[in-house]
């Protein structure tokens, strides 16, 4: 009698507890309220004037801000996206404790977050601070909520694209939080820190207003949450992709 083939164990698919959903909704709406409050206070221009004047922004071409915090961080962000994509099939470290669908969720949520910010930015008529007349440019300051109103500049500056190199990884928190809650919290803290540091660097250079960075963070968070909801709904349809079997570590072969 031939033994029956061994099938991979499948993690039980359970819906998110109502308390978890309520907590996420609370933080999401709370963050939205804070971002809207900043917009309503109209502090973007005043905050930008801390770093710039009618002569422009002195740190615009400063080597560290340009080569490290802009170009270097952008390349590092794309390298991390590539590593997440490769980890779907060849995971390393703590990612080996996730199933393939959760690793795919991390990669997809990052890519979708980048896409959401990029598409929104390309549709925006809002110009960057360094384009404004107050800072030596030609554009006038117009709220990004004045849809369809041109400010006389080049536009395509809202929300902050560069900050998404950090915030895009917020979605990883949702994929990690069920099996690796401690790693999820560290991942969340790292993505938030990276996003705000990169956003602040662009603020100092005159490339973005603070509201641009805040909206990027919120959009990436919501995109990550929506990816998590979609992944939870789709996993029962692809049980073999949600196998809890950990692939062997080839480095110890």
Coordinates of N, CA and C in Angstrom, one line a residue, residues 68-242:
X68 N 22.7 61.6 -0.4 CA 22.4 60.5 0.5 C 20.9 60.4 0.8
X69 N 20.3 61.5 1.3 CA 18.9 61.4 1.7 C 17.9 61.4 0.5
X70 N 18.4 61.8 -0.6 CA 17.5 61.8 -1.8 C 17.8 60.6 -2.7
X71 N 18.9 60.7 -3.4 CA 19.3 59.7 -4.4 C 19.6 58.4 -3.7
X72 N 20.4 58.4 -2.7 CA 20.7 57.2 -2.0 C 19.5 56.5 -1.4
X73 N 18.7 57.2 -0.7 CA 17.5 56.7 -0.1 C 16.5 56.1 -1.1
X74 N 16.4 56.8 -2.3 CA 15.5 56.3 -3.3 C 16.0 55.0 -3.8
X75 N 17.3 54.8 -4.1 CA 17.8 53.6 -4.6 C 17.7 52.5 -3.5
X76 N 17.9 52.8 -2.3 CA 17.8 51.8 -1.2 C 16.3 51.3 -1.1
X77 N 15.4 52.3 -1.3 CA 14.0 51.9 -1.2 C 13.6 50.9 -2.3
X78 N 14.1 51.1 -3.5 CA 13.8 50.2 -4.6 C 14.5 48.9 -4.4
X79 N 15.6 48.9 -3.8 CA 16.3 47.6 -3.5 C 15.5 46.8 -2.5
X80 N 15.0 47.5 -1.5 CA 14.2 46.8 -0.5 C 12.9 46.2 -1.1
X81 N 12.3 46.9 -2.0 CA 11.1 46.4 -2.8 C 11.5 45.1 -3.5
X82 N 12.7 45.2 -4.2 CA 13.1 44.0 -4.9 C 13.4 42.8 -4.0
X83 N 14.0 43.1 -2.8 CA 14.2 42.0 -1.9 C 12.9 41.4 -1.4
X84 N 11.9 42.2 -1.2 CA 10.6 41.7 -0.7 C 10.0 40.9 -1.8
X85 N 10.1 41.3 -3.1 CA 9.6 40.5 -4.2 C 10.3 39.2 -4.3
X86 N 11.6 39.1 -4.1 CA 12.3 37.9 -4.2 C 12.0 37.0 -3.0
X87 N 11.7 37.6 -1.9 CA 11.4 36.8 -0.7 C 10.2 36.0 -0.8
X88 N 9.3 36.3 -1.7 CA 8.1 35.5 -1.9 C 8.5 34.0 -2.2
X89 N 9.6 33.9 -2.9 CA 10.1 32.5 -3.3 C 11.4 32.1 -2.5
X90 N 12.2 33.1 -2.1 CA 13.4 32.8 -1.4 C 13.5 33.7 -0.2
X91 N 12.7 33.4 0.9 CA 12.8 34.2 2.1 C 14.0 34.0 2.9
X92 N 14.4 35.1 3.6 CA 15.5 35.0 4.5 C 15.1 35.6 5.9
X93 N 15.8 35.2 6.9 CA 15.6 35.8 8.2 C 14.1 35.5 8.7
X94 N 13.6 36.5 9.4 CA 12.3 36.4 10.0 C 11.2 36.2 8.9
X95 N 11.4 36.6 7.7 CA 10.4 36.4 6.6 C 10.1 34.9 6.4
X96 N 11.0 34.0 6.8 CA 10.8 32.6 6.6 C 9.7 32.1 7.5
X97 N 9.3 32.9 8.5 CA 8.2 32.5 9.4 C 6.9 32.8 8.9
X98 N 6.8 33.6 7.8 CA 5.6 33.9 7.1 C 5.3 33.0 6.0
X99 N 4.1 32.8 5.6 CA 3.8 32.0 4.4 C 3.9 32.8 3.2
X100 N 3.9 32.2 2.0 CA 4.2 32.9 0.8 C 3.2 34.0 0.5
X101 N 1.9 33.8 0.9 CA 0.9 34.8 0.6 C 1.2 36.1 1.5
X102 N 1.7 35.9 2.7 CA 2.0 37.1 3.5 C 3.2 37.8 3.0
X103 N 4.2 37.1 2.5 CA 5.3 37.7 1.9 C 5.0 38.5 0.6
X104 N 4.1 37.8 -0.2 CA 3.6 38.5 -1.4 C 2.8 39.8 -1.0
X105 N 2.0 39.7 0.1 CA 1.3 40.9 0.6 C 2.2 42.0 0.9
X106 N 3.4 41.7 1.5 CA 4.3 42.8 1.8 C 4.9 43.5 0.6
X107 N 5.2 42.7 -0.4 CA 5.7 43.2 -1.7 C 4.7 44.0 -2.4
X108 N 3.5 43.4 -2.5 CA 2.4 44.1 -3.3 C 2.0 45.4 -2.7
X109 N 1.9 45.4 -1.3 CA 1.4 46.6 -0.6 C 2.4 47.7 -0.8
X110 N 3.7 47.4 -0.8 CA 4.7 48.4 -1.1 C 4.6 49.0 -2.5
X111 N 4.5 48.1 -3.5 CA 4.4 48.6 -4.8 C 3.1 49.4 -5.1
X112 N 2.0 49.0 -4.5 CA 0.8 49.7 -4.7 C 0.8 51.1 -4.0
X113 N 1.5 51.1 -2.8 CA 1.6 52.4 -2.2 C 2.4 53.4 -3.0
X114 N 3.5 52.9 -3.6 CA 4.3 53.7 -4.5 C 3.5 54.2 -5.7
X115 N 2.7 53.3 -6.2 CA 1.9 53.6 -7.4 C 0.8 54.7 -7.0
X116 N 0.1 54.5 -5.9 CA -0.9 55.4 -5.5 C -0.3 56.8 -5.3
X117 N 0.8 57.0 -4.7 CA 1.4 58.3 -4.5 C 1.9 58.9 -5.8
X118 N 2.5 58.0 -6.6 CA 3.0 58.5 -7.9 C 1.9 59.0 -8.8
X119 N 0.8 58.2 -8.9 CA -0.3 58.6 -9.8 C -1.0 59.9 -9.3
X120 N -1.2 60.0 -8.0 CA -1.8 61.2 -7.4 C -0.9 62.4 -7.6
X121 N 0.4 62.2 -7.5 CA 1.3 63.3 -7.7 C 1.3 63.8 -9.1
X122 N 1.2 62.9 -10.1 CA 1.2 63.3 -11.5 C 0.0 63.9 -11.9
X123 N -1.1 63.7 -11.2 CA -2.4 64.4 -11.5 C -2.6 65.7 -10.8
X124 N -1.6 66.0 -9.9 CA -1.8 67.2 -9.1 C -1.3 68.5 -9.8
X125 N -2.0 69.6 -9.6 CA -1.5 70.9 -10.2 C -0.7 71.7 -9.2
X126 N -0.5 71.1 -8.0 CA 0.3 71.8 -7.0 C 1.8 71.9 -7.3
X127 N 2.4 73.0 -7.2 CA 3.8 73.2 -7.4 C 4.6 73.1 -6.1
X128 N 5.9 72.8 -6.2 CA 6.7 72.7 -5.0 C 7.0 74.0 -4.4
X129 N 7.4 74.1 -3.1 CA 7.8 75.3 -2.5 C 8.8 76.1 -3.2
X130 N 9.9 75.5 -3.8 CA 10.9 76.2 -4.4 C 10.4 76.9 -5.8
X131 N 9.2 76.5 -6.2 CA 8.7 77.1 -7.4 C 7.9 78.4 -7.1
X132 N 7.6 78.7 -5.8 CA 6.8 79.8 -5.4 C 7.5 81.1 -5.5
X133 N 6.8 82.2 -5.7 CA 7.3 83.5 -5.8 C 8.0 83.9 -4.4
X134 N 7.4 83.4 -3.3 CA 8.0 83.8 -2.0 C 9.4 83.2 -1.8
X135 N 9.7 82.2 -2.7 CA 11.1 81.6 -2.5 C 11.9 81.8 -3.8
X136 N 11.6 82.8 -4.6 CA 12.4 83.1 -5.8 C 11.9 82.5 -7.0
X137 N 10.7 81.8 -7.0 CA 10.1 81.2 -8.2 C 9.1 82.1 -8.8
X138 N 8.2 81.5 -9.6 CA 7.2 82.3 -10.3 C 5.8 81.9 -9.9
X139 N 5.6 80.8 -9.3 CA 4.2 80.3 -9.0 C 3.7 81.0 -7.7
X140 N 2.3 81.0 -7.6 CA 1.7 81.5 -6.4 C 1.2 80.4 -5.6
X141 N 1.1 80.6 -4.3 CA 0.7 79.5 -3.4 C -0.8 79.3 -3.5
X142 N -1.2 78.1 -3.9 CA -2.6 77.7 -4.0 C -2.7 76.3 -3.2
X143 N -3.8 76.2 -2.5 CA -4.0 75.0 -1.7 C -4.2 73.8 -2.7
X144 N -3.7 72.7 -2.2 CA -3.8 71.5 -3.1 C -5.3 71.0 -3.1
X145 N -6.1 71.6 -2.3 CA -7.6 71.3 -2.4 C -8.3 72.2 -3.4
X146 N -7.6 73.1 -3.9 CA -8.2 74.0 -5.0 C -8.1 73.2 -6.3
X147 N -8.9 72.2 -6.5 CA -8.7 71.3 -7.6 C -9.0 72.0 -8.9
X148 N -8.1 71.8 -9.9 CA -8.2 72.5 -11.2 C -7.7 73.9 -11.3
X149 N -7.3 74.4 -10.1 CA -6.7 75.8 -10.1 C -5.2 75.7 -10.3
X150 N -4.7 76.3 -11.4 CA -3.3 76.3 -11.7 C -2.6 77.4 -10.9
X151 N -1.4 77.2 -10.4 CA -0.7 78.2 -9.6 C 0.4 78.8 -10.4
X152 N 0.6 78.5 -11.7 CA 1.6 79.1 -12.5 C 2.9 78.4 -12.5
X153 N 3.0 77.3 -11.8 CA 4.2 76.6 -11.7 C 4.1 75.3 -12.5
X154 N 5.1 74.4 -12.2 CA 5.1 73.1 -13.0 C 4.2 72.1 -12.4
X155 N 3.7 72.3 -11.2 CA 2.8 71.3 -10.6 C 3.4 70.0 -10.3
X156 N 2.6 69.0 -10.2 CA 3.0 67.6 -9.9 C 3.9 67.5 -8.7
X157 N 3.5 68.1 -7.6 CA 4.3 68.1 -6.4 C 3.5 67.6 -5.1
X158 N 2.3 67.2 -5.3 CA 1.5 66.7 -4.2 C 0.9 65.4 -4.5
X159 N 1.0 64.4 -3.6 CA 1.8 64.4 -2.3 C 3.3 64.2 -2.5
X160 N 4.0 63.9 -1.4 CA 5.4 63.8 -1.4 C 5.9 62.5 -1.9
X161 N 6.4 62.4 -3.1 CA 6.9 61.2 -3.7 C 8.0 60.6 -3.0
X162 N 9.0 61.4 -2.6 CA 10.2 60.9 -2.0 C 9.9 60.2 -0.6
X163 N 9.0 60.8 0.2 CA 8.7 60.2 1.5 C 8.1 58.8 1.3
X164 N 7.5 58.6 0.2 CA 6.9 57.2 0.0 C 8.0 56.1 -0.1
X165 N 9.2 56.5 -0.2 CA 10.3 55.5 -0.2 C 10.4 54.9 1.2
X166 N 9.9 55.6 2.2 CA 9.8 55.0 3.5 C 8.4 54.6 3.9
X167 N 7.4 55.4 3.7 CA 6.1 55.1 4.0 C 5.5 53.9 3.3
X168 N 6.0 53.7 2.1 CA 5.4 52.6 1.3 C 5.5 51.2 2.0
X169 N 6.4 51.1 2.9 CA 6.6 49.8 3.6 C 5.7 49.7 4.9
X170 N 4.8 50.7 5.1 CA 3.9 50.6 6.2 C 3.0 49.3 6.1
X171 N 2.7 48.9 4.9 CA 1.8 47.8 4.6 C 2.4 46.5 5.2
X172 N 3.8 46.5 5.4 CA 4.4 45.3 5.9 C 3.9 45.0 7.4
X173 N 3.5 46.0 8.1 CA 3.0 45.9 9.4 C 1.8 44.9 9.5
X174 N 0.9 45.1 8.5 CA -0.3 44.3 8.5 C 0.0 42.8 8.2
X175 N 1.0 42.6 7.3 CA 1.3 41.2 7.0 C 2.1 40.5 8.1
X176 N 2.8 41.3 9.0 CA 3.6 40.7 10.0 C 2.8 40.6 11.3
X177 N 1.8 41.4 11.6 CA 1.3 41.5 12.9 C 0.6 40.3 13.5
X178 N 0.2 39.4 12.7 CA -0.5 38.2 13.2 C 0.5 37.1 13.7
X179 N 1.5 36.9 13.0 CA 2.5 35.8 13.4 C 3.7 36.4 14.1
X180 N 4.1 37.6 13.8 CA 5.3 38.2 14.4 C 4.9 39.6 14.9
X181 N 4.2 39.8 15.9 CA 3.7 41.1 16.4 C 4.9 42.0 16.8
X182 N 5.9 41.4 17.4 CA 7.1 42.3 17.8 C 7.8 42.8 16.6
X183 N 8.0 41.9 15.6 CA 8.7 42.4 14.3 C 7.8 43.4 13.6
X184 N 6.5 43.2 13.7 CA 5.5 44.1 13.1 C 5.7 45.5 13.6
X185 N 5.8 45.6 15.0 CA 5.9 46.9 15.6 C 7.2 47.6 15.2
X186 N 8.3 46.8 15.2 CA 9.6 47.4 14.7 C 9.5 47.8 13.3
X187 N 8.9 47.0 12.5 CA 8.8 47.4 11.0 C 8.0 48.6 10.9
X188 N 6.9 48.8 11.6 CA 6.1 50.0 11.6 C 6.9 51.2 12.0
X189 N 7.6 51.1 13.1 CA 8.4 52.2 13.6 C 9.5 52.6 12.5
X190 N 10.1 51.6 11.9 CA 11.1 51.9 10.9 C 10.6 52.6 9.7
X191 N 9.4 52.1 9.2 CA 8.8 52.7 8.0 C 8.3 54.2 8.3
X192 N 7.8 54.4 9.5 CA 7.4 55.8 9.9 C 8.6 56.7 10.0
X193 N 9.6 56.2 10.7 CA 10.8 57.0 10.8 C 11.4 57.3 9.5
X194 N 11.6 56.3 8.6 CA 12.1 56.6 7.3 C 11.3 57.6 6.5
X195 N 10.0 57.4 6.6 CA 9.1 58.3 5.8 C 9.3 59.8 6.3
X196 N 9.3 60.0 7.6 CA 9.3 61.3 8.1 C 10.7 61.9 7.9
X197 N 11.8 61.1 8.1 CA 13.1 61.7 7.8 C 13.3 62.1 6.4
X198 N 12.8 61.3 5.4 CA 12.9 61.6 4.0 C 12.0 62.8 3.7
X199 N 10.8 62.8 4.3 CA 10.0 64.0 4.1 C 10.5 65.3 4.6
X200 N 11.2 65.2 5.8 CA 11.8 66.4 6.4 C 12.9 66.9 5.6
X201 N 13.7 65.9 5.0 CA 14.8 66.3 4.2 C 14.4 67.1 3.0
X202 N 13.3 66.7 2.4 CA 12.7 67.4 1.2 C 12.1 68.7 1.6
X203 N 11.6 68.8 2.8 CA 11.1 70.1 3.3 C 12.2 71.1 3.5
X204 N 13.3 70.6 4.0 CA 14.5 71.5 4.2 C 15.0 72.0 2.8
X205 N 14.9 71.2 1.8 CA 15.4 71.5 0.5 C 14.5 72.4 -0.3
X206 N 13.2 72.5 0.2 CA 12.2 73.2 -0.5 C 11.4 72.5 -1.5
X207 N 11.6 71.1 -1.5 CA 10.9 70.3 -2.5 C 9.5 70.0 -2.2
X208 N 9.1 70.1 -0.9 CA 7.7 69.7 -0.5 C 7.3 70.5 0.8
X209 N 6.0 70.6 0.9 CA 5.5 71.2 2.2 C 5.2 70.0 3.1
X210 N 5.1 70.4 4.4 CA 4.8 69.3 5.4 C 3.5 68.5 5.1
X211 N 2.5 69.2 4.6 CA 1.3 68.5 4.3 C 1.5 67.4 3.3
X212 N 2.4 67.7 2.4 CA 2.6 66.7 1.3 C 3.1 65.4 2.0
X213 N 4.0 65.5 2.9 CA 4.6 64.3 3.6 C 3.5 63.6 4.4
X214 N 2.7 64.4 5.2 CA 1.6 63.8 6.0 C 0.6 63.1 5.2
X215 N 0.2 63.6 4.0 CA -0.8 62.9 3.2 C -0.2 61.7 2.6
X216 N 1.1 61.7 2.2 CA 1.8 60.5 1.7 C 1.7 59.4 2.8
X217 N 2.1 59.7 4.0 CA 2.0 58.7 5.0 C 0.6 58.1 5.2
X218 N -0.4 59.0 5.2 CA -1.7 58.5 5.4 C -2.2 57.6 4.2
X219 N -1.9 58.0 3.0 CA -2.3 57.3 1.8 C -1.6 55.9 1.8
X220 N -0.3 55.8 2.2 CA 0.4 54.6 2.2 C -0.2 53.6 3.3
X221 N -0.5 54.2 4.5 CA -1.1 53.4 5.5 C -2.5 52.8 5.1
X222 N -3.3 53.6 4.5 CA -4.6 53.1 4.0 C -4.4 52.1 2.9
X223 N -3.5 52.3 2.0 CA -3.2 51.3 1.0 C -2.8 50.0 1.6
X224 N -1.9 50.0 2.6 CA -1.5 48.8 3.2 C -2.6 48.1 3.9
X225 N -3.5 48.8 4.5 CA -4.7 48.2 5.2 C -5.6 47.6 4.2
X226 N -5.9 48.3 3.1 CA -6.7 47.7 2.1 C -6.1 46.5 1.5
X227 N -4.8 46.4 1.3 CA -4.1 45.2 0.8 C -4.3 44.1 1.8
X228 N -4.3 44.4 3.1 CA -4.5 43.4 4.1 C -5.9 42.8 4.0
X229 N -6.9 43.7 3.9 CA -8.2 43.2 3.8 C -8.4 42.3 2.5
X230 N -7.8 42.7 1.4 CA -8.0 42.0 0.2 C -7.3 40.6 0.3
X231 N -6.1 40.6 0.9 CA -5.3 39.4 1.1 C -6.1 38.4 2.0
X232 N -6.7 38.9 3.1 CA -7.5 38.1 4.0 C -8.7 37.4 3.2
X233 N -9.3 38.2 2.3 CA -10.4 37.7 1.6 C -10.0 36.6 0.5
X234 N -8.8 36.8 0.0 CA -8.4 36.0 -1.1 C -7.7 34.7 -0.7
X235 N -7.1 34.7 0.5 CA -6.4 33.5 0.9 C -7.1 32.2 0.9
X236 N -8.4 32.1 1.3 CA -9.2 30.9 1.2 C -9.3 30.3 -0.2
X237 N -9.1 31.2 -1.2 CA -9.3 30.7 -2.6 C -7.9 30.1 -3.1
X238 N -6.9 30.4 -2.4 CA -5.5 29.9 -2.8 C -4.9 29.3 -1.6
X239 N -5.4 28.1 -1.1 CA -4.9 27.5 0.1 C -3.5 27.1 0.0
X240 N -3.0 26.6 -1.2 CA -1.7 26.1 -1.3 C -0.7 27.2 -1.2
X241 N -1.1 28.4 -1.6 CA -0.2 29.6 -1.6 C -0.1 30.1 -0.2
X242 N -1.0 29.7 0.7 CA -1.0 30.1 2.1 C -0.4 29.0 3.0

